[in-house]
Coordinates of C-alpha atoms and ligand atoms in Angstrom, one line a residue:
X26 CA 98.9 104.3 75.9
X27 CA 97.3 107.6 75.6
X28 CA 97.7 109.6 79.1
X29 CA 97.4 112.9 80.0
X30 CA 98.7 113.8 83.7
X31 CA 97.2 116.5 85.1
X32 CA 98.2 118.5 88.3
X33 CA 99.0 121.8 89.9
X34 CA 102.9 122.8 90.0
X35 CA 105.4 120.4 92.1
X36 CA 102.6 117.2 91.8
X37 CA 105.2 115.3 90.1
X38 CA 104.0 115.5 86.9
X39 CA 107.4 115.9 85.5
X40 CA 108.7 113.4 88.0
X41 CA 106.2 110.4 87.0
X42 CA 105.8 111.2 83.1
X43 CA 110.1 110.0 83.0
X44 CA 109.0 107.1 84.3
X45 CA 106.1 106.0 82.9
X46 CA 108.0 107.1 79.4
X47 CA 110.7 103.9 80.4
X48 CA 108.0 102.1 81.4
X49 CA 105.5 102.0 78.6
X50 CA 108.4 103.3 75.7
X51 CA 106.4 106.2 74.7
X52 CA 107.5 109.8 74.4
X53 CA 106.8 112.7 77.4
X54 CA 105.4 115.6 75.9
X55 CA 106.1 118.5 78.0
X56 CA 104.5 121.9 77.5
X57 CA 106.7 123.5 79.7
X58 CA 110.1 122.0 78.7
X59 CA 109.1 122.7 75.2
X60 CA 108.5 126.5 76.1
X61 CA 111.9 126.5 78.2
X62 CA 113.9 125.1 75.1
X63 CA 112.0 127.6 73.3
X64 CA 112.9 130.7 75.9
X65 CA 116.9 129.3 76.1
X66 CA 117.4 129.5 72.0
X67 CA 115.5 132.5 72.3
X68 CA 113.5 131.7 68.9
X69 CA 110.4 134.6 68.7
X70 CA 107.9 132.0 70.3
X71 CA 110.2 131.9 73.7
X72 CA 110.8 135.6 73.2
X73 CA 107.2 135.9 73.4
X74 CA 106.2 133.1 76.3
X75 CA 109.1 133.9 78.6
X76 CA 107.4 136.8 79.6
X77 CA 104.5 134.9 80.7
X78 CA 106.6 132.4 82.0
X79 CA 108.4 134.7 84.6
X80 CA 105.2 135.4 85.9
X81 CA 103.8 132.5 86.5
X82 CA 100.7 133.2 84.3
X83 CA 99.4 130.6 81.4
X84 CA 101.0 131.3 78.0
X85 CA 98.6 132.3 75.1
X86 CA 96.4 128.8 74.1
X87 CA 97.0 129.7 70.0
X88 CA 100.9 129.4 70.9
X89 CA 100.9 125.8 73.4
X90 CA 98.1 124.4 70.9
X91 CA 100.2 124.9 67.5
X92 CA 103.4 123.4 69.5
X93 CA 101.5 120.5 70.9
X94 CA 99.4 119.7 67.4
X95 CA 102.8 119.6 65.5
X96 CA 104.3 117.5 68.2
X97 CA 101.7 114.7 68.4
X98 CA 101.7 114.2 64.2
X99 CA 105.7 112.9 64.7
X100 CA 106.6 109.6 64.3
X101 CA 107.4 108.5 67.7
X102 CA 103.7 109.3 69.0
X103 CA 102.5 106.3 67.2
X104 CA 101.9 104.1 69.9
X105 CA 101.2 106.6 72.6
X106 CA 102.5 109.5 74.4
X107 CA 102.2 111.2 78.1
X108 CA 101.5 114.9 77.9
X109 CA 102.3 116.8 80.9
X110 CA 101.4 120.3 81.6
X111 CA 98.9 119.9 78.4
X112 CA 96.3 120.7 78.9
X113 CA 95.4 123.5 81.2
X114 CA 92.4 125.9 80.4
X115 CA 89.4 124.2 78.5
X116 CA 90.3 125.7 74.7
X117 CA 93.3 123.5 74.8
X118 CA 91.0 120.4 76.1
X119 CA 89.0 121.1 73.3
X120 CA 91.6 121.4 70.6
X121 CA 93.3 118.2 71.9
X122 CA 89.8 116.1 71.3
X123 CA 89.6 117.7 67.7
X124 CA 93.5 117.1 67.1
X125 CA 93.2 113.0 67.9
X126 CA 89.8 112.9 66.2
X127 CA 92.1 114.4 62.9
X128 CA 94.3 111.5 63.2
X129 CA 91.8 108.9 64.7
X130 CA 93.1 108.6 68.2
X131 CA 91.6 108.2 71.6
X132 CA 93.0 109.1 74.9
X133 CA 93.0 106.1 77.6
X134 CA 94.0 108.1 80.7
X135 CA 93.8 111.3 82.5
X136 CA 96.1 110.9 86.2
X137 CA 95.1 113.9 88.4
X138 CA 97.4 113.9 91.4
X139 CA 96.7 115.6 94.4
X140 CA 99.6 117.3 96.7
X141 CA 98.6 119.8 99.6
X142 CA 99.7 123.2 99.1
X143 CA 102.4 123.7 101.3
X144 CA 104.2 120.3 100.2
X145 CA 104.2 121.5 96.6
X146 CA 105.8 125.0 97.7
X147 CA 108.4 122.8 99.5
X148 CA 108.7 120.6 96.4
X149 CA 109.4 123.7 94.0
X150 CA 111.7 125.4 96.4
X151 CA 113.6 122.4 96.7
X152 CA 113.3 121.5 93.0
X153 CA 116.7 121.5 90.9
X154 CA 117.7 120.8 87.9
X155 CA 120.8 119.8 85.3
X156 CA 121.7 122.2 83.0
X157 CA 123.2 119.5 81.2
X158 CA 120.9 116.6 81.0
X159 CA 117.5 118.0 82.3
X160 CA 117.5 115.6 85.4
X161 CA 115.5 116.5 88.0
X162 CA 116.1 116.7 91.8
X163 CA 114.9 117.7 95.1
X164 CA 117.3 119.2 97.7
X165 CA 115.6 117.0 100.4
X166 CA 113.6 114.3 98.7
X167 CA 116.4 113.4 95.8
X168 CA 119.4 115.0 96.8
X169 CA 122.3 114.6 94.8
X170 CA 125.0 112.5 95.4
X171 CA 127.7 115.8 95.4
X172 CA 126.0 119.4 96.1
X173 CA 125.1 121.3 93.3
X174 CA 126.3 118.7 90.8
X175 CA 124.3 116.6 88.2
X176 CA 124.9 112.5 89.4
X177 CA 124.2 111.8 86.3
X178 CA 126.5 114.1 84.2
X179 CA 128.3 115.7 86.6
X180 CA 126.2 118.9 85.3
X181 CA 125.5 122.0 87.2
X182 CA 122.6 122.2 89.2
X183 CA 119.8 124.7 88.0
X184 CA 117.1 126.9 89.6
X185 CA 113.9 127.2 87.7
X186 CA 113.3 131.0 87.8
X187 CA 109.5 130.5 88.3
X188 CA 110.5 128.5 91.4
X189 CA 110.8 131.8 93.6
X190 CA 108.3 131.6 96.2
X191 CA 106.0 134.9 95.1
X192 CA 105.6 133.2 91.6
X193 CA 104.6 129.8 92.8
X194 CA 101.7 131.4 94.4
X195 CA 100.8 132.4 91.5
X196 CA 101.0 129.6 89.5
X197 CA 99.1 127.4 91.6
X198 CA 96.3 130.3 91.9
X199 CA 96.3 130.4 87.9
X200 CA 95.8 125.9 88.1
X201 CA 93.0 126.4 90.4
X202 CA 91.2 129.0 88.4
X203 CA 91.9 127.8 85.1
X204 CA 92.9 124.2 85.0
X205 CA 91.1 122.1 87.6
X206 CA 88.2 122.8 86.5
X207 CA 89.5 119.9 84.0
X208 CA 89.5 117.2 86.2
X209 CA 85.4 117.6 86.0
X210 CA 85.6 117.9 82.0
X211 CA 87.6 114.0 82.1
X212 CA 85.8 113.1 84.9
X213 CA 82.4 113.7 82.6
X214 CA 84.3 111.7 79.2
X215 CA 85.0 108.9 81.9
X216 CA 88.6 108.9 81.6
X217 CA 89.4 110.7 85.1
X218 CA 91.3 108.9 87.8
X219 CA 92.2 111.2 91.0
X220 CA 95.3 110.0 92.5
X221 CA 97.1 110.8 96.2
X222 CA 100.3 112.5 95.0
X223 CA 101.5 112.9 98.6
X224 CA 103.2 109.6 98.6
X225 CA 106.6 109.3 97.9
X226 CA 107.9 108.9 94.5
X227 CA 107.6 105.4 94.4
X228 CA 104.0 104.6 95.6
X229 CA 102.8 107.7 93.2
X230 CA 104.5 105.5 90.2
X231 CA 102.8 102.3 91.8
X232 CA 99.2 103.9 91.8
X233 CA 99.3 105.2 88.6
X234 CA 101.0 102.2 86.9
X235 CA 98.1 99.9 88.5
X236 CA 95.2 102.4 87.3
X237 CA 96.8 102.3 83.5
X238 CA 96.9 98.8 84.0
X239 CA 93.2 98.8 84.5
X240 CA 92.9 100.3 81.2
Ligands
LIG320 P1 105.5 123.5 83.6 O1 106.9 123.3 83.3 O2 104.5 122.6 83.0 O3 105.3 123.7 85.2 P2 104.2 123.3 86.2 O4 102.9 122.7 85.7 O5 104.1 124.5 87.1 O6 104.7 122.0 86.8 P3 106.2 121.8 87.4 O7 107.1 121.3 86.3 O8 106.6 122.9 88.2 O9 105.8 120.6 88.4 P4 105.6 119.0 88.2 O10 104.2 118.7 88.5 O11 106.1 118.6 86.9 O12 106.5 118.5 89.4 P5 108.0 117.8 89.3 O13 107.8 116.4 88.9 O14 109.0 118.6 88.6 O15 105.0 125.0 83.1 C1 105.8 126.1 83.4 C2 105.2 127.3 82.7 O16 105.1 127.2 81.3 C3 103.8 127.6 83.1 O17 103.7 128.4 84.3 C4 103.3 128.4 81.9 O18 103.7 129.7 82.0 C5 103.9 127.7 80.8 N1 103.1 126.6 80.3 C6 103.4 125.3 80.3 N2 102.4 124.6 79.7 C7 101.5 125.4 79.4 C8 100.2 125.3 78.8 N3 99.7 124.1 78.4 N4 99.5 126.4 78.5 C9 99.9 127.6 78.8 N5 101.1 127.8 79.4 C10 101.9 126.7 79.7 O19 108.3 117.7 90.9 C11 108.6 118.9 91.6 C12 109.7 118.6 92.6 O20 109.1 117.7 93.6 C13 110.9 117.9 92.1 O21 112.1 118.4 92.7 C14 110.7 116.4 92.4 O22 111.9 115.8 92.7 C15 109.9 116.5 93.7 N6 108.9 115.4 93.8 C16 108.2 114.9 92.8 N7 107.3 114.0 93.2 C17 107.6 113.9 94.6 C18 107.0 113.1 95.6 N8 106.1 112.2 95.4 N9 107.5 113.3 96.9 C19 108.4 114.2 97.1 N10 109.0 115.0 96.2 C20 108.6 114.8 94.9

């Protein structure tokens, strides 16, 4: 299975692509947590996107493209993948289709999911995450078991620091100008299914996991 999920910050992109990586065994392949990785070792790439990063905006397409195109040719793509975060302006659309065309590989899904503004501000607010094992959680709507502690690891609980509230503006102003336009670019190669994201957790995972089983 070949997805790509597609949605503005706090849809539950993140959230869904775990799950639908235990449920289908394929890898998540997320631009973002790439980047982050990249930003924490400090290598010259994050030196370079962490700027961007902190402010919300969409790093350079010549950087995201050459991470993403070396990502897909490892071994553990074979059978699929769910990219999340990837794409978001039309030049990385467009290098995607020529990428899979190199290796003879098709996309079967794109997932938009829709969340009203104000929800997704109150998701990202909320959001934290595990310095130690990357979990996710929401302070409200997946609260950990003990404050500030991982119930997973028992790591410390993290603040992304594009989760302030002036930044998340921005980011979702930067999806609607360059990244929704998208949704009419899938919905055009057929592969476009718009799904309410407002659900909780569980019906999102439902409604997506019945439209990939229509594929
Ligand atoms: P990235 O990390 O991709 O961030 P984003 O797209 O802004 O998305 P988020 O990770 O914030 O949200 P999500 O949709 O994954 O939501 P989540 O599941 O975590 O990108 C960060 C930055 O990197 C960009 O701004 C850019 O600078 C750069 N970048 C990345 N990719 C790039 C690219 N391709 N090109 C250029 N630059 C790029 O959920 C959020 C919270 O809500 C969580 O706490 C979760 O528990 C909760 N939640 C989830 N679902 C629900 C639900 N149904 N109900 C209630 N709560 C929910």
């Amino acid at each position: 299975m070949k997805i790509i999920l597609l949605g503005p910050p706090g849809a539950g992109k993140g959230t869904q692509a775990t799950m639908l990586m235990k449920e289908y065994s394929i890898p998540q392949i997320s631009t973002g947590d790439m980047l982050r990785a990249a930003v924490h070792d400090q290598t010259p790439m994050g030196v370079k996107a962490k700027e961007y990063m902190d402010a919300g905006d969409l790093v350079p397409d010549d950087v995201v493209i050459g991470i993403v195109r070396e990502r897909l040719q490892a071994d553990d793509c074979k059978n699929g993948f769910i990219l999340d975060g990837f794409p978001r302006t039309q030049l990385q659309a467009d290098a995607l289709k020529q990428v899979l065309a190199e290796v003879d590989k098709q996309l079967d899904s794109v997932i938009s999911l829709q969340v009203e503004t104000e929800a997704l501000v109150g998701r990202l607010t909320g959001r934290r995450t595990c310095s130690g094992c990357g979990k996710g959680f929401h302070l409200q709507y997946e609260p950990p078991a003990l404050d500030g502690t991982c119930s997973s690891c028992g790591g410390v609980l993290v603040q992304r620091d594009d989760d302030c509230e002036a930044t998340i503006r921005n980011r979702m102003q930067v999806y609607h100008q360059q990244t929704a336009p998208l949704e009419d670019y899938y919905r055009r190669e057929g592969l476009l299914t718009v799904i309410d994201g407002m659900g909780d957790i569980s019906a999102v995972q439902r409604a997506i996991v019945s439209t990939l089983q229509g594929h």
